[in-house]
Amino acid sequence: MNLLDWLPITKKETDLRGWDEVDIVIVSGDAYVDHPAFGAAVIGRVLEREGYKVAIIPQPNWRDDLRDFKKFGRPRLFFGVSAGCMDSMVNHYTANKRLRSNDAYTPGGEAGFRPDYATVVYSKILKELYPDTPVVIGGIEASLRRVTHYDYWSDSLKPSILVDSKADLGIYGMGELGIVEIAKAIESGKKINEITDIPQTFFLKDKSQKVESRWDDITLVSHEICLKDKKLYASNFRYIEEESNKKHASRLIQDVGSQTLYVNPPYPTFTEEQIDASFDLPYTRMPHPKYAKRGPIPAYEMIRHSVNIHRGCFGGCAFCTISAHQGKFVASRSRESILKEIDKVTQMPDFKGYISDLGGPSANMYRMHGKDESLCEKCVRPTCIQPNICKNLDTSHKALTELYKEVDKNPHVKKVTIGSGIRYDLFLTNDDTDGRLGYNEYFEQLVSRHVSGRLKVAPEHVSDNVLRLMRKPSFTLFLKLKKRFDSINEKYHLNQQLIPYFISSHPACRLEDMAELALKTKELGYHLEQVQDFTPTPMTLATEIYYSGYDPYTLKPVFVAKTKEEKLAQQRFFFWYKPENRQWVAQMMRRFDRSSAQTKRHNFTHKKNEDDSSRPQLTQKY
């Protein structure tokens, strides 16, 4: 490979191409990795395919004379801005608001190469330097902050990110289609403030300017009223979530100060041809050579030998942002496109025969869709599988199992492991005695051939009360999974572990629920190590409840653990086995009216007759 195989990130590289000017400049909070898992690369390659001259400014220095922002000069069409593959605040801070010491999207894992609220900082700098050049924001940070949202790190409600960033236009969700339409509109002579009809975009207008459209409108509670009334603020979320996941959505309108925010409905779910076209672009699959001496990029190292097979997730977990960003309906790649990418991976110089993942947002939703698409056209459910699996959902695992087998045939592949989490309720909830849906074959294939010692799953909690709000299945289903997992391990003489992940301090979770979690996981012989304390992130159901105290769908109050003391107390139940926690946990069990016989049976106060070395140690990060 030579330098021209990557999109340019320096003036020297545009000079090598003989470019006098650049059409579009993309500013990103991540280092530039030319791989389909990195947003700046995808958007850059899509625009390149359309004939545009695209350059990237990765991780510009925002604290000096701003030379990074100036190196390509004024682009012919517009600047595109993204904080990167993560919200910059999630990237920077833990659930306890402590500054992280590393950044997985920076060479060497070094922290400090992007600002807090990166989209806002980058956009404001560009508008000051080039006030007449359009700035279009996108990526997950802009996407999930498109309307009034709760910001955990400042503990405040913030208006649409367009207000603070001063950007001209925003794209939410996966931006390949929208960014091309914007480029073509500006090239055709349209001014940025005239672009009001592109799906999946959002923009501000003065209240006096009414913007007509081909869509129906839903008016949200204004930003100012949200500031005053938490219950009314919560009521907005139901419309935001439902319209994000409809086949035929309405436009959302919200007043903010002297302006009105317009959020156009999303594009239809990608067709197979569209998603293949995005993944089949000429990525080098490598970080830019400029980083060679700075050390590996951890996020890239994790996925360099993995392949994404679909987008979207119909799980609708209350704490998850995937459906808000990628949509509820699944877009699956063709087998040919996937196998072609597998061939590319096997040709990488450092490939040793192991594919680290063949998955997606959920590993086992490949090719799942409605049996009767006309029913999906009318659906408003935020999740297709909770509180029950939709009868119209085709949950067959046969296509996925056949894909695993096909990849196994590749002579250069020794083993494929599945690193993405699986939704086990998809193949354990309903009966498949005739094998028509391939549930048993899938799980046996997975456990016997595609687990690298540990299979990660996410029951998240054991309390049915908490799980209902999380939109997760009952913990009894995890017990069923474990039984089958152990049975397959025994059949094939394997010594593999099932790794469950849990969350504390989620809305509706009380100390009593954590006590139940401690009891049940101890019964199973688990010693939980690194687990997740709930972190409120913009535009999730759980975050809206955390801030407002109300369920947006019922508008009834919900208990939320908010103080530092409450959250730390919940976390202590994870670690009942630590000497400093045993006495406290035993006391709490008695307080919650757990029988003294039960407490003694579980032996929370002493280590007598307990061989800790034989217990599964769950040290994986959530």
Coordinates of C-alpha atoms in Angstrom, one line a residue:
M1 CA 0.0 0.0 0.0
N2 CA 1.1 3.6 -0.5
L3 CA 0.0 6.9 1.0
L4 CA -2.6 7.5 -1.7
D5 CA -4.6 4.4 -0.7
W6 CA -5.9 6.4 2.3
L7 CA -8.0 9.5 2.3
P8 CA -5.7 12.5 2.8
I9 CA -5.2 13.9 6.3
T10 CA -2.3 16.3 5.4
K11 CA -1.7 19.0 2.9
K12 CA 1.2 17.0 1.5
E13 CA -1.3 14.2 0.6
T14 CA -3.7 16.6 -1.3
D15 CA -0.6 18.0 -3.1
L16 CA 0.4 14.5 -4.2
R17 CA -3.1 14.1 -5.7
G18 CA -2.7 17.4 -7.5
W19 CA -5.7 19.0 -5.8
D20 CA -6.0 22.8 -5.7
E21 CA -8.9 22.6 -3.3
V22 CA -11.0 20.1 -1.4
D23 CA -14.7 19.7 -1.8
I24 CA -15.5 18.5 1.7
V25 CA -13.4 18.4 4.9
I26 CA -14.4 16.0 7.6
V27 CA -13.3 16.9 11.2
S28 CA -13.3 13.9 13.6
G29 CA -12.6 13.4 17.3
D30 CA -11.1 9.9 16.4
A31 CA -7.8 9.0 14.8
Y32 CA -8.3 8.1 11.2
V33 CA -8.7 4.4 10.7
D34 CA -9.7 3.5 7.1
H35 CA -12.1 0.7 8.2
P36 CA -15.9 0.3 7.9
A37 CA -16.3 0.4 11.7
F38 CA -15.1 4.0 11.8
G39 CA -17.6 6.7 10.9
A40 CA -15.3 9.3 9.3
A41 CA -13.8 6.6 7.0
V42 CA -17.3 5.5 5.9
I43 CA -18.6 9.0 5.2
G44 CA -15.3 9.9 3.5
R45 CA -15.4 6.8 1.2
V46 CA -19.1 7.3 0.4
L47 CA -18.4 10.9 -0.8
E48 CA -15.3 9.8 -2.6
R49 CA -17.4 7.2 -4.5
E50 CA -19.7 10.0 -5.7
G51 CA -16.7 11.9 -7.1
Y52 CA -16.0 14.4 -4.4
K53 CA -12.5 15.4 -3.2
V54 CA -12.6 14.6 0.5
A55 CA -10.0 15.3 3.2
I56 CA -10.1 14.4 6.9
I57 CA -8.8 16.4 9.9
P58 CA -8.5 13.7 12.7
Q59 CA -8.2 14.9 16.3
P60 CA -7.3 18.5 15.6
N61 CA -5.6 20.6 18.3
W62 CA -8.2 23.0 19.5
R63 CA -6.0 24.7 22.1
D64 CA -3.2 26.3 19.9
D65 CA -3.3 28.6 16.9
L66 CA -5.9 26.3 15.3
R67 CA -3.6 25.5 12.4
D68 CA -5.1 22.0 12.1
F69 CA -8.4 23.5 11.2
K70 CA -6.8 25.7 8.6
K71 CA -4.5 23.3 6.8
F72 CA -6.9 22.5 3.9
G73 CA -8.3 26.0 3.7
R74 CA -12.0 26.6 2.9
P75 CA -13.7 23.5 1.3
R76 CA -15.7 24.1 -1.8
L77 CA -18.9 22.7 -0.4
F78 CA -18.9 22.2 3.4
F79 CA -17.2 21.0 6.6
G80 CA -18.5 17.8 8.2
V81 CA -18.0 17.5 12.0
S82 CA -18.2 14.4 14.2
A83 CA -17.0 13.8 17.8
G84 CA -16.1 10.3 16.7
C85 CA -17.5 6.8 17.3
M86 CA -18.5 7.7 20.9
D87 CA -20.1 10.6 22.6
S88 CA -17.1 12.6 23.8
M89 CA -18.4 12.7 27.4
V90 CA -18.8 8.9 27.6
N91 CA -15.4 8.7 26.1
H92 CA -13.9 10.9 28.7
Y93 CA -15.7 10.1 32.0
T94 CA -16.7 7.1 34.0
A95 CA -20.2 6.6 35.6
N96 CA -18.8 8.3 38.7
K97 CA -17.7 11.3 36.6
R98 CA -14.0 10.5 37.0
L99 CA -11.8 11.4 34.1
R100 CA -10.6 8.3 32.2
S101 CA -6.9 7.8 31.8
N102 CA -7.1 6.5 28.2
D103 CA -8.9 6.9 24.9
A104 CA -9.4 3.8 22.8
Y105 CA -9.7 5.8 19.6
T106 CA -6.3 7.5 19.9
P107 CA -2.9 6.0 19.0
G108 CA -1.2 4.5 22.1
G109 CA -4.6 4.8 23.9
E110 CA -3.5 8.3 25.0
A111 CA -6.1 10.6 26.6
G112 CA -6.5 14.3 25.9
F113 CA -6.7 14.4 22.1
R114 CA -10.3 15.6 21.9
P115 CA -12.2 18.2 23.9
D116 CA -15.3 17.7 26.1
Y117 CA -18.4 18.2 23.9
A118 CA -16.2 17.8 20.9
T119 CA -18.9 18.4 18.3
V120 CA -19.7 21.8 19.8
V121 CA -16.0 22.8 20.1
Y122 CA -15.1 21.9 16.6
S123 CA -18.1 23.4 15.0
K124 CA -17.8 26.7 16.8
I125 CA -14.1 27.0 15.8
L126 CA -15.0 26.4 12.2
K127 CA -17.9 28.9 12.2
E128 CA -15.5 31.5 13.6
L129 CA -12.7 30.8 11.1
Y130 CA -15.0 30.3 8.1
P131 CA -18.3 32.0 8.9
D132 CA -19.7 31.7 5.4
T133 CA -18.9 28.0 4.9
P134 CA -21.6 25.5 5.9
V135 CA -21.0 23.2 8.8
V136 CA -22.8 19.9 8.9
I137 CA -22.7 17.9 12.2
G138 CA -23.2 14.1 12.5
G139 CA -22.0 11.0 14.3
I140 CA -23.4 9.6 17.5
E141 CA -22.8 12.7 19.7
A142 CA -24.8 14.9 17.4
S143 CA -27.4 12.2 16.6
L144 CA -28.4 11.6 20.2
R145 CA -28.3 15.2 21.2
R146 CA -30.6 16.4 18.4
V147 CA -33.5 17.5 20.7
T148 CA -33.7 18.7 24.2
H149 CA -31.7 16.1 26.2
Y150 CA -30.4 15.5 29.7
D151 CA -26.6 15.8 30.0
Y152 CA -25.4 13.7 33.0
W153 CA -22.0 15.4 33.2
S154 CA -23.3 18.9 33.7
D155 CA -26.4 17.6 35.4
S156 CA -28.6 19.8 33.2
L157 CA -31.0 19.8 30.3
K158 CA -29.4 21.0 27.1
P159 CA -31.2 22.2 24.0
S160 CA -30.6 20.7 20.5
I161 CA -26.9 20.5 19.9
L162 CA -27.4 22.9 17.0
V163 CA -28.0 25.7 19.4
D164 CA -24.6 25.5 21.2
S165 CA -22.6 24.3 18.2
K166 CA -23.8 27.0 15.8
A167 CA -23.8 24.4 13.0
D168 CA -26.0 24.9 10.0
L169 CA -27.4 21.4 9.7
G170 CA -27.3 18.1 11.5
I171 CA -27.6 14.4 10.3
Y172 CA -28.7 11.8 12.8
G173 CA -28.3 8.1 12.6
M174 CA -26.2 6.4 9.9
G175 CA -25.3 9.2 7.6
E176 CA -24.3 7.7 4.2
L177 CA -27.5 8.7 2.3
G178 CA -28.0 12.1 3.9
I179 CA -24.5 13.3 3.4
V180 CA -24.5 12.6 -0.3
E181 CA -27.9 14.4 -0.7
I182 CA -26.5 17.4 1.1
A183 CA -23.4 17.5 -1.0
K184 CA -25.5 17.3 -4.2
A185 CA -27.9 20.0 -3.0
I186 CA -25.1 22.5 -2.2
E187 CA -23.3 21.7 -5.5
S188 CA -26.5 22.4 -7.4
G189 CA -26.6 25.9 -6.0
K190 CA -28.8 25.5 -2.9
K191 CA -27.8 27.5 0.1
I192 CA -27.4 25.5 3.3
N193 CA -30.4 27.2 4.9
E194 CA -32.6 26.2 2.0
I195 CA -32.0 22.5 2.6
T196 CA -35.1 21.5 4.6
D197 CA -36.4 18.4 2.8
I198 CA -33.7 15.8 3.3
P199 CA -34.7 12.8 5.5
Q200 CA -32.8 12.2 8.7
T201 CA -31.6 15.8 9.0
F202 CA -32.4 18.4 11.6
F203 CA -32.1 22.2 11.5
L204 CA -33.2 25.4 13.2
K205 CA -35.4 28.2 11.8
D206 CA -36.7 31.4 13.3
K207 CA -40.2 31.0 14.7
S208 CA -41.5 33.4 12.1
Q209 CA -40.4 31.0 9.3
K210 CA -42.7 28.1 8.8
V211 CA -41.2 25.2 6.9
E212 CA -43.6 23.2 4.8
S213 CA -43.0 19.5 4.2
R214 CA -44.4 16.3 2.8
W215 CA -44.6 14.7 6.2
D216 CA -47.1 14.9 9.1
D217 CA -45.9 16.9 12.1
I218 CA -45.7 16.1 15.8
T219 CA -45.0 19.1 18.1
L220 CA -42.9 18.3 21.2
V221 CA -43.0 20.2 24.4
S222 CA -40.7 23.3 24.0
H223 CA -37.3 23.4 25.5
E224 CA -38.3 26.2 27.9
I225 CA -41.2 24.1 29.3
C226 CA -39.0 21.1 29.6
L227 CA -36.7 23.2 31.9
K228 CA -39.6 23.9 34.2
D229 CA -41.6 20.6 34.1
K230 CA -39.8 17.2 34.3
K231 CA -43.0 15.3 33.7
L232 CA -43.7 17.1 30.5
Y233 CA -40.1 16.7 29.5
A234 CA -40.4 13.0 29.9
S235 CA -43.5 12.9 27.8
N236 CA -41.5 14.1 24.8
F237 CA -39.4 10.9 24.7
R238 CA -42.2 8.5 23.7
Y239 CA -42.7 10.5 20.5
I240 CA -39.0 10.7 19.8
E241 CA -38.4 7.0 20.3
E242 CA -41.5 5.9 18.3
E243 CA -40.8 8.2 15.4
S244 CA -37.2 7.1 15.3
N245 CA -38.3 3.5 14.8
K246 CA -41.4 3.8 12.5
K247 CA -41.4 2.7 8.9
H248 CA -43.4 5.9 8.1
A249 CA -42.5 8.5 10.7
S250 CA -43.7 12.1 11.3
R251 CA -41.5 15.2 11.4
L252 CA -40.8 16.4 15.0
I253 CA -41.0 20.1 15.8
Q254 CA -39.8 21.8 19.0
D255 CA -39.5 25.4 19.9
V256 CA -36.3 26.5 21.6
G257 CA -35.9 30.2 22.4
S258 CA -36.7 32.3 19.4
Q259 CA -36.2 29.4 17.0
T260 CA -37.9 26.2 16.0
L261 CA -36.2 22.9 15.7
Y262 CA -37.2 20.6 12.8
V263 CA -36.3 16.9 12.9
N264 CA -37.1 15.2 9.6
P265 CA -38.1 11.5 9.6
P266 CA -35.5 8.8 9.0
Y267 CA -34.7 7.2 5.7
P268 CA -36.2 3.7 5.1
T269 CA -34.1 0.8 6.4
F270 CA -31.1 0.1 4.1
T271 CA -31.7 -2.5 1.4
E272 CA -29.2 -5.3 1.0
E273 CA -27.7 -3.5 -2.0
Q274 CA -27.3 -0.2 -0.1
I275 CA -25.6 -1.8 3.0
D276 CA -23.4 -3.9 0.7
A277 CA -22.4 -0.8 -1.2
S278 CA -21.3 0.9 2.0
F279 CA -19.2 -2.1 3.2
D280 CA -17.7 -2.9 -0.2
L281 CA -15.9 0.5 -0.5
P282 CA -12.1 0.3 -1.0
Y283 CA -11.1 0.6 2.7
T284 CA -7.5 -0.2 3.5
R285 CA -8.8 -1.6 6.8
M286 CA -5.7 0.0 8.5
P287 CA -4.9 3.1 10.5
H288 CA -3.3 5.9 8.5
P289 CA 0.5 5.4 8.2
K290 CA 1.0 8.7 10.1
Y291 CA 0.3 6.9 13.4
A292 CA 2.9 4.1 12.9
K293 CA 5.3 5.4 15.6
R294 CA 2.6 6.5 18.1
G295 CA 1.5 3.0 19.1
P296 CA -1.6 0.9 18.4
I297 CA -5.2 2.3 18.4
P298 CA -7.0 0.1 21.0
A299 CA -10.4 0.3 19.3
Y300 CA -8.9 -0.8 16.0
E301 CA -6.9 -3.6 17.6
M302 CA -10.2 -5.0 19.0
I303 CA -11.9 -5.2 15.6
R304 CA -9.2 -5.4 13.1
H305 CA -10.0 -9.1 12.3
S306 CA -13.7 -8.9 12.8
V307 CA -16.6 -8.4 10.3
N308 CA -19.9 -6.7 10.8
I309 CA -22.8 -8.6 9.2
H310 CA -25.8 -6.3 9.9
R311 CA -27.0 -3.0 11.4
G312 CA -29.9 -2.1 13.6
C313 CA -31.4 -3.7 16.7
F314 CA -35.0 -4.5 17.6
G315 CA -34.2 -5.3 21.2
G316 CA -34.9 -1.7 22.4
C317 CA -33.1 -2.1 25.7
A318 CA -33.9 0.9 27.9
F319 CA -30.3 1.8 28.5
C320 CA -29.1 1.4 25.0
T321 CA -28.7 4.0 22.1
I322 CA -28.4 1.6 19.2
S323 CA -32.0 1.7 17.9
A324 CA -32.0 5.5 18.4
H325 CA -29.0 5.8 16.1
Q326 CA -29.1 2.7 13.8
G327 CA -32.9 2.1 13.9
K328 CA -35.1 -0.8 15.1
F329 CA -35.2 -2.6 11.8
V330 CA -32.3 -4.8 10.8
A331 CA -30.4 -4.3 7.6
S332 CA -28.3 -7.4 6.7
R333 CA -25.5 -7.7 4.3
S334 CA -25.5 -10.3 1.5
R335 CA -23.5 -13.5 2.1
E336 CA -21.3 -12.6 -0.9
S337 CA -20.4 -9.2 0.6
I338 CA -19.5 -10.7 3.9
L339 CA -17.4 -13.5 2.4
K340 CA -15.6 -11.0 0.3
E341 CA -14.6 -9.0 3.4
I342 CA -13.6 -12.2 5.1
D343 CA -11.2 -12.8 2.2
K344 CA -9.7 -9.3 2.7
V345 CA -9.2 -10.0 6.4
T346 CA -7.4 -13.3 5.7
Q347 CA -5.0 -11.4 3.4
M348 CA -3.9 -9.0 6.1
P349 CA -0.2 -9.4 6.9
D350 CA -0.8 -10.1 10.7
F351 CA -3.7 -12.4 10.2
K352 CA -3.1 -15.8 12.0
G353 CA -6.3 -17.5 11.1
Y354 CA -8.7 -16.2 13.7
I355 CA -11.8 -14.0 13.0
S356 CA -12.5 -12.2 16.3
D357 CA -16.1 -11.5 15.6
L358 CA -18.8 -12.1 13.0
G359 CA -21.6 -10.1 14.4
G360 CA -23.4 -6.7 14.9
P361 CA -25.2 -4.7 17.5
S362 CA -26.7 -8.1 18.6
A363 CA -24.8 -11.1 17.2
N364 CA -27.8 -13.2 16.3
M365 CA -30.3 -10.8 14.5
Y366 CA -28.9 -11.5 11.0
R367 CA -31.6 -11.5 8.3
M368 CA -34.4 -11.2 10.9
H369 CA -37.5 -9.2 9.8
G370 CA -41.2 -9.2 9.8
K371 CA -43.0 -12.1 8.2
D372 CA -45.6 -9.8 6.9
E373 CA -43.9 -6.4 6.1
S374 CA -47.3 -4.7 5.8
L375 CA -47.8 -5.2 9.6
C376 CA -44.3 -3.7 10.3
E377 CA -45.4 -0.6 8.2
K378 CA -47.9 0.2 11.0
C379 CA -45.8 -0.9 14.0
V380 CA -45.1 1.6 16.8
R381 CA -43.5 -0.8 19.3
P382 CA -40.0 0.3 20.4
T383 CA -39.0 -3.3 20.8
C384 CA -40.0 -6.4 18.9
I385 CA -39.1 -8.9 21.7
Q386 CA -40.3 -7.4 25.0
P387 CA -42.5 -7.9 26.9
N388 CA -43.0 -10.7 24.4
I389 CA -41.7 -11.7 21.0
C390 CA -43.8 -10.3 18.2
K391 CA -45.7 -13.0 16.4
N392 CA -44.9 -11.4 13.1
L393 CA -41.1 -11.5 13.7
D394 CA -39.2 -14.2 11.8
T395 CA -36.6 -15.4 14.4
S396 CA -35.1 -18.2 12.3
H397 CA -31.4 -18.7 13.0
K398 CA -30.8 -20.8 9.9
A399 CA -29.3 -18.1 7.7
L400 CA -26.8 -17.2 10.4
T401 CA -25.8 -20.8 11.1
E402 CA -25.3 -21.4 7.4
L403 CA -23.1 -18.2 7.3
Y404 CA -21.0 -19.6 10.2
K405 CA -20.5 -22.8 8.3
E406 CA -19.6 -21.1 5.1
V407 CA -16.9 -19.0 6.8
D408 CA -15.6 -22.1 8.4
K409 CA -15.0 -23.6 5.0
N410 CA -12.5 -20.8 4.2
P411 CA -9.1 -22.6 4.1
H412 CA -7.4 -19.6 5.7
V413 CA -9.7 -19.4 8.7
K414 CA -8.9 -21.6 11.6
K415 CA -11.6 -20.3 13.9
V416 CA -14.4 -17.8 14.1
T417 CA -15.3 -16.5 17.5
I418 CA -18.4 -14.5 18.2
G419 CA -17.5 -11.4 20.2
S420 CA -20.8 -9.5 19.9
G421 CA -23.4 -10.2 22.6
I422 CA -26.2 -12.6 21.8
R423 CA -29.9 -12.1 22.5
Y424 CA -30.7 -15.5 23.9
D425 CA -34.4 -14.7 24.3
L426 CA -34.6 -15.0 20.5
F427 CA -34.0 -18.7 20.6
L428 CA -35.1 -19.7 24.1
T429 CA -38.5 -18.0 24.4
N430 CA -40.4 -20.0 21.8
D431 CA -40.5 -23.7 21.1
D432 CA -38.7 -25.1 18.1
T433 CA -39.2 -28.9 18.5
D434 CA -39.4 -29.5 14.7
G435 CA -36.1 -27.6 14.1
R436 CA -37.8 -25.4 11.5
L437 CA -36.2 -22.2 13.0
G438 CA -32.9 -23.8 13.7
Y439 CA -32.6 -22.7 17.4
N440 CA -30.9 -25.8 18.8
E441 CA -28.6 -26.2 15.7
Y442 CA -27.5 -22.5 16.0
F443 CA -26.7 -22.6 19.7
E444 CA -24.8 -25.9 19.4
Q445 CA -22.9 -24.6 16.5
L446 CA -22.1 -21.4 18.4
V447 CA -21.0 -23.1 21.7
S448 CA -19.1 -26.0 20.1
R449 CA -17.2 -24.0 17.4
H450 CA -17.4 -20.2 18.0
V451 CA -16.6 -19.5 21.6
S452 CA -13.1 -18.6 22.6
G453 CA -13.3 -20.0 26.2
R454 CA -16.0 -17.4 27.3
L455 CA -19.4 -16.6 25.9
K456 CA -20.6 -13.2 27.0
V457 CA -24.3 -12.6 27.6
A458 CA -26.2 -9.8 29.3
P459 CA -29.0 -10.7 31.6
E460 CA -28.3 -7.3 33.2
H461 CA -30.3 -8.1 36.4
V462 CA -32.2 -10.8 38.2
S463 CA -35.2 -8.8 39.5
D464 CA -38.3 -9.0 37.2
N465 CA -39.3 -5.6 38.3
V466 CA -36.1 -4.0 37.1
L467 CA -35.9 -6.3 34.0
R468 CA -39.3 -5.2 32.8
L469 CA -38.2 -1.6 32.8
M470 CA -34.9 -2.5 31.1
R471 CA -36.9 -4.4 28.4
K472 CA -35.0 -7.5 29.1
P473 CA -36.3 -11.1 29.6
S474 CA -36.7 -12.8 33.0
F475 CA -33.6 -14.2 34.7
T476 CA -35.2 -17.6 34.5
L477 CA -34.3 -17.5 30.8
F478 CA -30.6 -17.1 31.7
L479 CA -30.8 -20.2 33.9
K480 CA -32.3 -22.1 30.9
L481 CA -29.4 -20.8 28.8
K482 CA -26.8 -21.8 31.3
K483 CA -28.2 -25.3 31.5
R484 CA -28.0 -25.7 27.7
F485 CA -24.6 -24.2 27.6
D486 CA -23.3 -26.6 30.2
S487 CA -24.9 -29.5 28.4
I488 CA -23.2 -28.7 25.1
N489 CA -19.9 -28.2 26.9
E490 CA -20.2 -31.6 28.4
K491 CA -21.2 -33.2 25.1
Y492 CA -18.1 -31.8 23.3
H493 CA -15.8 -32.1 26.4
L494 CA -15.2 -28.4 26.5
N495 CA -14.2 -26.2 29.5
Q496 CA -15.9 -22.9 28.6
Q497 CA -17.4 -20.2 30.8
L498 CA -20.7 -18.3 30.4
I499 CA -20.0 -14.7 31.3
P500 CA -23.1 -12.7 32.5
Y501 CA -23.0 -8.9 32.8
F502 CA -25.0 -6.9 35.2
I503 CA -26.0 -3.3 35.9
S504 CA -26.5 -1.6 39.2
S505 CA -28.4 1.7 39.9
H506 CA -30.7 1.3 36.8
P507 CA -34.0 3.1 37.2
A508 CA -36.4 1.0 39.3
C509 CA -33.5 -0.8 41.0
R510 CA -33.6 -0.7 44.8
L511 CA -31.2 -2.2 47.4
E512 CA -33.6 -5.1 47.7
D513 CA -33.2 -5.9 44.1
M514 CA -29.4 -5.9 44.4
A515 CA -29.7 -8.1 47.4
E516 CA -31.7 -10.6 45.2
L517 CA -28.9 -10.3 42.6
A518 CA -26.3 -11.1 45.2
L519 CA -28.2 -14.2 46.4
K520 CA -28.9 -15.6 42.9
T521 CA -25.4 -15.0 41.5
K522 CA -23.9 -16.6 44.6
E523 CA -26.1 -19.6 44.2
L524 CA -24.7 -20.0 40.7
G525 CA -21.1 -19.7 42.0
Y526 CA -20.3 -16.4 40.4
H527 CA -17.9 -13.9 41.8
L528 CA -18.6 -10.7 39.8
E529 CA -15.6 -8.4 39.3
Q530 CA -15.9 -5.6 36.7
V531 CA -19.5 -4.7 36.3
Q532 CA -21.4 -1.6 35.2
D533 CA -23.0 1.2 37.2
F534 CA -25.7 2.7 35.1
T535 CA -24.4 5.8 33.2
P536 CA -27.1 8.1 31.8
T537 CA -26.4 8.8 28.2
P538 CA -28.5 11.1 25.9
M539 CA -31.7 9.8 24.3
T540 CA -32.3 6.5 26.1
L541 CA -35.4 5.6 28.0
A542 CA -33.4 4.9 31.2
T543 CA -31.8 8.3 31.0
E544 CA -35.1 10.1 30.6
I545 CA -36.4 8.3 33.7
Y546 CA -33.2 8.9 35.6
Y547 CA -33.5 12.7 35.1
S548 CA -37.3 13.1 35.3
G549 CA -38.3 10.4 37.7
Y550 CA -41.2 9.4 35.3
D551 CA -41.7 6.6 32.8
P552 CA -42.4 8.4 29.5
Y553 CA -44.8 5.7 28.4
T554 CA -47.0 5.8 31.5
L555 CA -46.0 9.1 33.1
K556 CA -46.0 7.3 36.5
P557 CA -43.2 7.9 39.0
V558 CA -40.2 5.5 39.0
F559 CA -37.7 5.1 41.8
V560 CA -34.1 6.1 40.8
A561 CA -30.9 5.8 42.9
K562 CA -29.2 9.1 42.3
T563 CA -26.9 10.0 45.2
K564 CA -23.3 8.8 45.3
E565 CA -24.1 6.9 48.6
E566 CA -27.1 5.1 47.0
K567 CA -25.1 4.1 44.0
L568 CA -22.1 2.8 46.0
A569 CA -24.4 0.8 48.2
Q570 CA -25.9 -0.9 45.2
Q571 CA -22.5 -1.7 43.9
R572 CA -21.4 -3.4 47.2
F573 CA -23.8 -6.2 46.5
F574 CA -21.9 -7.2 43.4
F575 CA -18.9 -7.8 45.7
W576 CA -20.5 -9.5 48.7
Y577 CA -17.5 -11.9 48.8
K578 CA -15.0 -9.2 49.7
P579 CA -14.1 -9.2 53.4
E580 CA -15.0 -5.5 53.8
N581 CA -18.5 -6.2 52.4
R582 CA -19.6 -9.5 54.0
Q583 CA -20.9 -8.2 57.3
W584 CA -22.7 -5.3 55.7
V585 CA -24.4 -7.5 53.1
A586 CA -25.5 -9.9 55.8
Q587 CA -27.0 -7.0 57.8
M588 CA -28.8 -5.8 54.7
M589 CA -30.2 -9.2 54.0
R590 CA -31.8 -9.3 57.5
R591 CA -33.1 -5.8 57.0
F592 CA -34.9 -6.9 53.8
D593 CA -36.5 -9.7 55.7
R594 CA -34.5 -12.4 54.0
S595 CA -34.8 -15.4 56.3
S596 CA -31.9 -16.0 58.7
A597 CA -31.8 -19.5 57.4
Q598 CA -31.3 -18.3 53.9
T599 CA -28.6 -15.8 55.0
K600 CA -26.7 -18.5 56.9
R601 CA -27.1 -20.9 54.0
H602 CA -25.4 -18.4 51.7
N603 CA -22.8 -17.7 54.3
F604 CA -22.3 -14.0 53.6
T605 CA -20.4 -13.4 56.8
H606 CA -17.7 -16.1 56.8
K607 CA -15.5 -17.9 54.2
K608 CA -15.9 -21.2 56.0
N609 CA -16.0 -24.2 53.6
E610 CA -15.8 -21.9 50.6
D611 CA -13.1 -22.4 48.1
D612 CA -12.9 -19.1 46.2
S613 CA -10.4 -20.5 43.7
S614 CA -13.0 -22.8 42.2
R615 CA -15.5 -19.9 41.5
P616 CA -15.7 -18.3 38.1
Q617 CA -13.9 -14.9 38.2
L618 CA -15.7 -12.5 35.9
T619 CA -13.1 -9.9 35.0
Q620 CA -14.3 -8.9 31.6
K621 CA -15.4 -5.2 31.3
Y622 CA -19.0 -4.6 30.5

